[in-house]
Amino acid sequence: MNEQQQIRQEIYGLLAHLYRVAPDQNVIDWLSGIKVEGDDSHEMSKAWSVISDAAKNSEQEALEDEYQNLFIGVGRGEVMPFGSWHMAGALMEKPLVALRQDLMQLGFERAEEVKEPEDHISALCEVMAMLIESGDAEVLQQRFFNRHIQPWFVSLCDQITQAEHANFYKSVVSLTLAFFSVEQTRFAKNPNEIEITEVQ
């Protein structure tokens, strides 16, 4: 895996973690210490700066409350992090069936302890991270991203941005939009070499 692929894999892993659980103190400290390399006009550079600043002004207890309100709630949270809901208007719809077929072909299956559907945004990011880490052909990454992430990530980000309790997670949206836009360009029919801003 070359350096750019490793960076992509790590960003997918970070997003998967942030959408899976509220960041703990170790993650807050790591995000707070990010030093951005590159031009500040670059969207990825801006996004890293935004999420780093947000982390510096965050407390773990408040982040746990925010995550609970956004993604869990009483009955349901303010945000629906499932692809079927955004693409088909309801959970457990055709997009989930198509996803399960693709996951089966790729050799992935849901762990027994995981109760939520496979189209949770964090699970999709985990799959992309594993595809990159295992060195799978970019055409497989392209197909998975274009079928299961690209159609709805903007809708998800809009929902988070508009949520009453969104605070820190608006900075997660900034990183999500910037990175997925880079990936969208990468996976266009004639992708050019795309620069991803590295952080230290």
PDB file of C-alpha atoms in Angstrom:
ATOM      1  CA  MET A   1       0.000   0.000   0.000  1.00  0.00           C
ATOM      2  CA  ASN A   2       1.504   3.343  -1.006  1.00  0.00           C
ATOM      3  CA  GLU A   3       1.372   6.458   1.168  1.00  0.00           C
ATOM      4  CA  GLN A   4      -1.722   7.905  -0.492  1.00  0.00           C
ATOM      5  CA  GLN A   5      -3.629   4.646  -0.107  1.00  0.00           C
ATOM      6  CA  GLN A   6      -2.639   4.510   3.559  1.00  0.00           C
ATOM      7  CA  ILE A   7      -3.915   8.055   4.101  1.00  0.00           C
ATOM      8  CA  ARG A   8      -7.223   7.159   2.446  1.00  0.00           C
ATOM      9  CA  GLN A   9      -7.526   4.020   4.552  1.00  0.00           C
ATOM     10  CA  GLU A  10      -6.860   5.983   7.752  1.00  0.00           C
ATOM     11  CA  ILE A  11      -9.429   8.672   6.915  1.00  0.00           C
ATOM     12  CA  TYR A  12     -12.098   6.055   6.226  1.00  0.00           C
ATOM     13  CA  GLY A  13     -11.169   4.449   9.536  1.00  0.00           C
ATOM     14  CA  LEU A  14     -11.458   7.756  11.381  1.00  0.00           C
ATOM     15  CA  LEU A  15     -14.864   8.538   9.870  1.00  0.00           C
ATOM     16  CA  ALA A  16     -16.059   5.019  10.665  1.00  0.00           C
ATOM     17  CA  HIS A  17     -15.059   5.516  14.292  1.00  0.00           C
ATOM     18  CA  LEU A  18     -16.620   8.988  14.613  1.00  0.00           C
ATOM     19  CA  TYR A  19     -19.929   7.792  13.189  1.00  0.00           C
ATOM     20  CA  ARG A  20     -19.879   4.606  15.299  1.00  0.00           C
ATOM     21  CA  VAL A  21     -19.352   6.165  18.737  1.00  0.00           C
ATOM     22  CA  ALA A  22     -18.726   9.528  20.340  1.00  0.00           C
ATOM     23  CA  PRO A  23     -15.007  10.321  20.364  1.00  0.00           C
ATOM     24  CA  ASP A  24     -13.264   9.489  23.639  1.00  0.00           C
ATOM     25  CA  GLN A  25     -10.567  11.647  25.195  1.00  0.00           C
ATOM     26  CA  ASN A  26      -7.787   9.968  23.202  1.00  0.00           C
ATOM     27  CA  VAL A  27      -9.520  10.794  19.913  1.00  0.00           C
ATOM     28  CA  ILE A  28     -10.287  14.346  21.079  1.00  0.00           C
ATOM     29  CA  ASP A  29      -6.627  14.852  21.989  1.00  0.00           C
ATOM     30  CA  TRP A  30      -5.437  13.425  18.664  1.00  0.00           C
ATOM     31  CA  LEU A  31      -7.795  15.625  16.652  1.00  0.00           C
ATOM     32  CA  SER A  32      -6.817  18.668  18.735  1.00  0.00           C
ATOM     33  CA  GLY A  33      -3.155  18.088  17.903  1.00  0.00           C
ATOM     34  CA  ILE A  34      -3.565  17.869  14.125  1.00  0.00           C
ATOM     35  CA  LYS A  35      -1.138  20.024  12.178  1.00  0.00           C
ATOM     36  CA  VAL A  36      -2.231  20.592   8.617  1.00  0.00           C
ATOM     37  CA  GLU A  37       0.259  20.500   5.772  1.00  0.00           C
ATOM     38  CA  GLY A  38      -0.551  22.192   2.487  1.00  0.00           C
ATOM     39  CA  ASP A  39      -2.456  25.163   1.178  1.00  0.00           C
ATOM     40  CA  ASP A  40      -5.225  26.500   3.446  1.00  0.00           C
ATOM     41  CA  SER A  41      -7.376  26.991   0.348  1.00  0.00           C
ATOM     42  CA  HIS A  42      -7.496  23.213  -0.176  1.00  0.00           C
ATOM     43  CA  GLU A  43     -10.877  21.852   1.009  1.00  0.00           C
ATOM     44  CA  MET A  44      -9.260  18.963   2.861  1.00  0.00           C
ATOM     45  CA  SER A  45      -6.902  21.363   4.649  1.00  0.00           C
ATOM     46  CA  LYS A  46      -9.868  23.496   5.694  1.00  0.00           C
ATOM     47  CA  ALA A  47     -11.735  20.443   6.930  1.00  0.00           C
ATOM     48  CA  TRP A  48      -8.812  19.237   9.060  1.00  0.00           C
ATOM     49  CA  SER A  49      -8.485  22.714  10.584  1.00  0.00           C
ATOM     50  CA  VAL A  50     -12.218  22.859  11.327  1.00  0.00           C
ATOM     51  CA  ILE A  51     -12.356  19.474  13.053  1.00  0.00           C
ATOM     52  CA  SER A  52      -9.156  20.167  14.989  1.00  0.00           C
ATOM     53  CA  ASP A  53     -10.509  23.498  16.273  1.00  0.00           C
ATOM     54  CA  ALA A  54     -13.818  21.840  17.183  1.00  0.00           C
ATOM     55  CA  ALA A  55     -12.010  19.128  19.139  1.00  0.00           C
ATOM     56  CA  LYS A  56      -9.997  21.719  21.067  1.00  0.00           C
ATOM     57  CA  ASN A  57     -13.272  23.288  22.215  1.00  0.00           C
ATOM     58  CA  SER A  58     -15.011  20.018  23.079  1.00  0.00           C
ATOM     59  CA  GLU A  59     -15.522  18.024  26.262  1.00  0.00           C
ATOM     60  CA  GLN A  60     -16.047  14.283  26.229  1.00  0.00           C
ATOM     61  CA  GLU A  61     -19.291  14.357  28.226  1.00  0.00           C
ATOM     62  CA  ALA A  62     -20.804  16.946  25.895  1.00  0.00           C
ATOM     63  CA  LEU A  63     -19.754  14.898  22.860  1.00  0.00           C
ATOM     64  CA  GLU A  64     -21.385  11.798  24.311  1.00  0.00           C
ATOM     65  CA  ASP A  65     -24.633  13.731  24.827  1.00  0.00           C
ATOM     66  CA  GLU A  66     -24.436  15.140  21.309  1.00  0.00           C
ATOM     67  CA  TYR A  67     -23.871  11.700  19.775  1.00  0.00           C
ATOM     68  CA  GLN A  68     -26.761  10.265  21.790  1.00  0.00           C
ATOM     69  CA  ASN A  69     -29.145  12.991  20.617  1.00  0.00           C
ATOM     70  CA  LEU A  70     -28.049  12.847  16.995  1.00  0.00           C
ATOM     71  CA  PHE A  71     -27.758   9.130  16.317  1.00  0.00           C
ATOM     72  CA  ILE A  72     -29.613   7.226  19.063  1.00  0.00           C
ATOM     73  CA  GLY A  73     -32.211   9.381  20.809  1.00  0.00           C
ATOM     74  CA  VAL A  74     -35.358   8.023  22.431  1.00  0.00           C
ATOM     75  CA  GLY A  75     -36.847   5.787  19.777  1.00  0.00           C
ATOM     76  CA  ARG A  76     -34.601   7.350  17.137  1.00  0.00           C
ATOM     77  CA  GLY A  77     -32.106  10.161  16.907  1.00  0.00           C
ATOM     78  CA  GLU A  78     -32.281  13.369  14.898  1.00  0.00           C
ATOM     79  CA  VAL A  79     -30.080  11.833  12.190  1.00  0.00           C
ATOM     80  CA  MET A  80     -30.607   8.622  10.233  1.00  0.00           C
ATOM     81  CA  PRO A  81     -27.153   7.213   9.405  1.00  0.00           C
ATOM     82  CA  PHE A  82     -28.536   4.470   7.136  1.00  0.00           C
ATOM     83  CA  GLY A  83     -28.293   4.474   3.354  1.00  0.00           C
ATOM     84  CA  SER A  84     -31.734   2.951   2.738  1.00  0.00           C
ATOM     85  CA  TRP A  85     -33.452   5.779   4.599  1.00  0.00           C
ATOM     86  CA  HIS A  86     -31.763   8.445   2.485  1.00  0.00           C
ATOM     87  CA  MET A  87     -32.025   6.613  -0.846  1.00  0.00           C
ATOM     88  CA  ALA A  88     -35.428   4.963  -0.499  1.00  0.00           C
ATOM     89  CA  GLY A  89     -37.154   6.874   2.296  1.00  0.00           C
ATOM     90  CA  ALA A  90     -37.363   3.925   4.705  1.00  0.00           C
ATOM     91  CA  LEU A  91     -35.136   1.431   6.485  1.00  0.00           C
ATOM     92  CA  MET A  92     -34.486  -2.091   5.224  1.00  0.00           C
ATOM     93  CA  GLU A  93     -35.343  -1.227   1.606  1.00  0.00           C
ATOM     94  CA  LYS A  94     -33.880  -2.250  -1.777  1.00  0.00           C
ATOM     95  CA  PRO A  95     -30.566  -0.390  -1.293  1.00  0.00           C
ATOM     96  CA  LEU A  96     -29.835  -2.612   1.721  1.00  0.00           C
ATOM     97  CA  VAL A  97     -30.640  -5.755  -0.287  1.00  0.00           C
ATOM     98  CA  ALA A  98     -28.219  -4.642  -3.024  1.00  0.00           C
ATOM     99  CA  LEU A  99     -25.577  -3.832  -0.402  1.00  0.00           C
ATOM    100  CA  ARG A 100     -25.879  -7.265   1.202  1.00  0.00           C
ATOM    101  CA  GLN A 101     -25.451  -8.910  -2.200  1.00  0.00           C
ATOM    102  CA  ASP A 102     -22.310  -6.879  -2.872  1.00  0.00           C
ATOM    103  CA  LEU A 103     -20.906  -7.591   0.596  1.00  0.00           C
ATOM    104  CA  MET A 104     -21.467 -11.303   0.052  1.00  0.00           C
ATOM    105  CA  GLN A 105     -19.592 -11.151  -3.260  1.00  0.00           C
ATOM    106  CA  LEU A 106     -16.730  -9.319  -1.558  1.00  0.00           C
ATOM    107  CA  GLY A 107     -16.599 -11.913   1.213  1.00  0.00           C
ATOM    108  CA  PHE A 108     -17.806  -9.643   4.032  1.00  0.00           C
ATOM    109  CA  GLU A 109     -20.484 -10.550   6.540  1.00  0.00           C
ATOM    110  CA  ARG A 110     -21.930  -8.766   9.541  1.00  0.00           C
ATOM    111  CA  ALA A 111     -20.484  -9.766  12.918  1.00  0.00           C
ATOM    112  CA  GLU A 112     -22.977 -11.499  15.200  1.00  0.00           C
ATOM    113  CA  GLU A 113     -22.708  -8.831  17.892  1.00  0.00           C
ATOM    114  CA  VAL A 114     -23.632  -6.055  15.434  1.00  0.00           C
ATOM    115  CA  LYS A 115     -27.387  -5.478  15.495  1.00  0.00           C
ATOM    116  CA  GLU A 116     -27.763  -2.509  13.164  1.00  0.00           C
ATOM    117  CA  PRO A 117     -28.195  -2.886   9.378  1.00  0.00           C
ATOM    118  CA  GLU A 118     -25.099  -2.982   7.188  1.00  0.00           C
ATOM    119  CA  ASP A 119     -25.937   0.323   5.481  1.00  0.00           C
ATOM    120  CA  HIS A 120     -24.887   2.389   8.527  1.00  0.00           C
ATOM    121  CA  ILE A 121     -22.394   4.998   7.293  1.00  0.00           C
ATOM    122  CA  SER A 122     -19.738   3.784   9.701  1.00  0.00           C
ATOM    123  CA  ALA A 123     -20.016   0.197   8.407  1.00  0.00           C
ATOM    124  CA  LEU A 124     -19.675   1.421   4.820  1.00  0.00           C
ATOM    125  CA  CYS A 125     -16.553   3.404   5.743  1.00  0.00           C
ATOM    126  CA  GLU A 126     -15.148   0.295   7.438  1.00  0.00           C
ATOM    127  CA  VAL A 127     -15.677  -1.715   4.251  1.00  0.00           C
ATOM    128  CA  MET A 128     -13.884   0.924   2.171  1.00  0.00           C
ATOM    129  CA  ALA A 129     -11.005   0.948   4.659  1.00  0.00           C
ATOM    130  CA  MET A 130     -10.727  -2.844   4.446  1.00  0.00           C
ATOM    131  CA  LEU A 131     -10.841  -2.816   0.644  1.00  0.00           C
ATOM    132  CA  ILE A 132      -7.983  -0.315   0.559  1.00  0.00           C
ATOM    133  CA  GLU A 133      -5.960  -2.084   3.265  1.00  0.00           C
ATOM    134  CA  SER A 134      -6.272  -5.456   1.518  1.00  0.00           C
ATOM    135  CA  GLY A 135      -5.039  -3.963  -1.742  1.00  0.00           C
ATOM    136  CA  ASP A 136      -8.231  -4.753  -3.644  1.00  0.00           C
ATOM    137  CA  ALA A 137      -8.391  -3.310  -7.140  1.00  0.00           C
ATOM    138  CA  GLU A 138      -9.523   0.293  -7.361  1.00  0.00           C
ATOM    139  CA  VAL A 139     -12.380  -0.834  -9.596  1.00  0.00           C
ATOM    140  CA  LEU A 140     -13.884  -2.702  -6.602  1.00  0.00           C
ATOM    141  CA  GLN A 141     -13.487   0.380  -4.406  1.00  0.00           C
ATOM    142  CA  GLN A 142     -15.020   2.496  -7.162  1.00  0.00           C
ATOM    143  CA  ARG A 143     -18.036   0.228  -7.552  1.00  0.00           C
ATOM    144  CA  PHE A 144     -18.674   0.029  -3.813  1.00  0.00           C
ATOM    145  CA  PHE A 145     -18.328   3.774  -3.232  1.00  0.00           C
ATOM    146  CA  ASN A 146     -20.442   4.742  -6.239  1.00  0.00           C
ATOM    147  CA  ARG A 147     -23.229   2.303  -5.367  1.00  0.00           C
ATOM    148  CA  HIS A 148     -23.397   2.585  -1.597  1.00  0.00           C
ATOM    149  CA  ILE A 149     -21.915   5.907  -0.413  1.00  0.00           C
ATOM    150  CA  GLN A 150     -21.960   8.446  -3.237  1.00  0.00           C
ATOM    151  CA  PRO A 151     -25.774   8.526  -3.713  1.00  0.00           C
ATOM    152  CA  TRP A 152     -26.568   9.678  -0.175  1.00  0.00           C
ATOM    153  CA  PHE A 153     -23.622  11.161   1.696  1.00  0.00           C
ATOM    154  CA  VAL A 154     -24.674  14.745   0.901  1.00  0.00           C
ATOM    155  CA  SER A 155     -28.184  14.049   2.240  1.00  0.00           C
ATOM    156  CA  LEU A 156     -26.691  12.629   5.445  1.00  0.00           C
ATOM    157  CA  CYS A 157     -24.427  15.644   5.866  1.00  0.00           C
ATOM    158  CA  ASP A 158     -27.331  18.044   5.295  1.00  0.00           C
ATOM    159  CA  GLN A 159     -29.365  16.234   7.945  1.00  0.00           C
ATOM    160  CA  ILE A 160     -26.555  16.483  10.496  1.00  0.00           C
ATOM    161  CA  THR A 161     -25.944  20.156   9.722  1.00  0.00           C
ATOM    162  CA  GLN A 162     -29.625  20.956  10.247  1.00  0.00           C
ATOM    163  CA  ALA A 163     -29.993  18.897  13.440  1.00  0.00           C
ATOM    164  CA  GLU A 164     -30.802  20.876  16.574  1.00  0.00           C
ATOM    165  CA  HIS A 165     -28.121  19.236  18.710  1.00  0.00           C
ATOM    166  CA  ALA A 166     -25.325  19.191  16.111  1.00  0.00           C
ATOM    167  CA  ASN A 167     -22.231  21.007  17.271  1.00  0.00           C
ATOM    168  CA  PHE A 168     -18.960  19.062  17.034  1.00  0.00           C
ATOM    169  CA  TYR A 169     -20.499  16.817  14.377  1.00  0.00           C
ATOM    170  CA  LYS A 170     -20.794  19.779  12.029  1.00  0.00           C
ATOM    171  CA  SER A 171     -17.001  19.616  11.863  1.00  0.00           C
ATOM    172  CA  VAL A 172     -17.245  15.887  11.122  1.00  0.00           C
ATOM    173  CA  VAL A 173     -19.545  16.871   8.250  1.00  0.00           C
ATOM    174  CA  SER A 174     -16.847  19.226   6.935  1.00  0.00           C
ATOM    175  CA  LEU A 175     -14.338  16.383   6.800  1.00  0.00           C
ATOM    176  CA  THR A 176     -16.902  13.962   5.375  1.00  0.00           C
ATOM    177  CA  LEU A 177     -17.901  16.300   2.548  1.00  0.00           C
ATOM    178  CA  ALA A 178     -14.329  17.268   1.695  1.00  0.00           C
ATOM    179  CA  PHE A 179     -13.020  13.700   1.686  1.00  0.00           C
ATOM    180  CA  PHE A 180     -15.966  12.082  -0.069  1.00  0.00           C
ATOM    181  CA  SER A 181     -15.835  14.802  -2.732  1.00  0.00           C
ATOM    182  CA  VAL A 182     -12.197  13.849  -3.343  1.00  0.00           C
ATOM    183  CA  GLU A 183     -13.236  10.203  -3.556  1.00  0.00           C
ATOM    184  CA  GLN A 184     -16.107  11.058  -5.898  1.00  0.00           C
ATOM    185  CA  THR A 185     -13.642  12.717  -8.245  1.00  0.00           C
ATOM    186  CA  ARG A 186     -11.247   9.785  -7.932  1.00  0.00           C
ATOM    187  CA  PHE A 187     -13.990   7.371  -8.899  1.00  0.00           C
ATOM    188  CA  ALA A 188     -15.260   9.376 -11.859  1.00  0.00           C
ATOM    189  CA  LYS A 189     -14.943   7.698 -15.276  1.00  0.00           C
ATOM    190  CA  ASN A 190     -11.581   9.329 -15.974  1.00  0.00           C
ATOM    191  CA  PRO A 191     -10.135  10.076 -12.541  1.00  0.00           C
ATOM    192  CA  ASN A 192      -7.016  12.187 -12.280  1.00  0.00           C
ATOM    193  CA  GLU A 193      -4.456  11.757  -9.554  1.00  0.00           C
ATOM    194  CA  ILE A 194      -6.027  13.412  -6.526  1.00  0.00           C
ATOM    195  CA  GLU A 195      -4.042  14.984  -3.733  1.00  0.00           C
ATOM    196  CA  ILE A 196      -5.221  14.254  -0.185  1.00  0.00           C
ATOM    197  CA  THR A 197      -3.845  16.581   2.448  1.00  0.00           C
ATOM    198  CA  GLU A 198      -1.725  14.728   4.973  1.00  0.00           C
ATOM    199  CA  VAL A 199      -1.876  15.527   8.655  1.00  0.00           C
ATOM    200  CA  GLN A 200       0.652  14.871  11.366  1.00  0.00           C
TER     201      GLN A 200
END
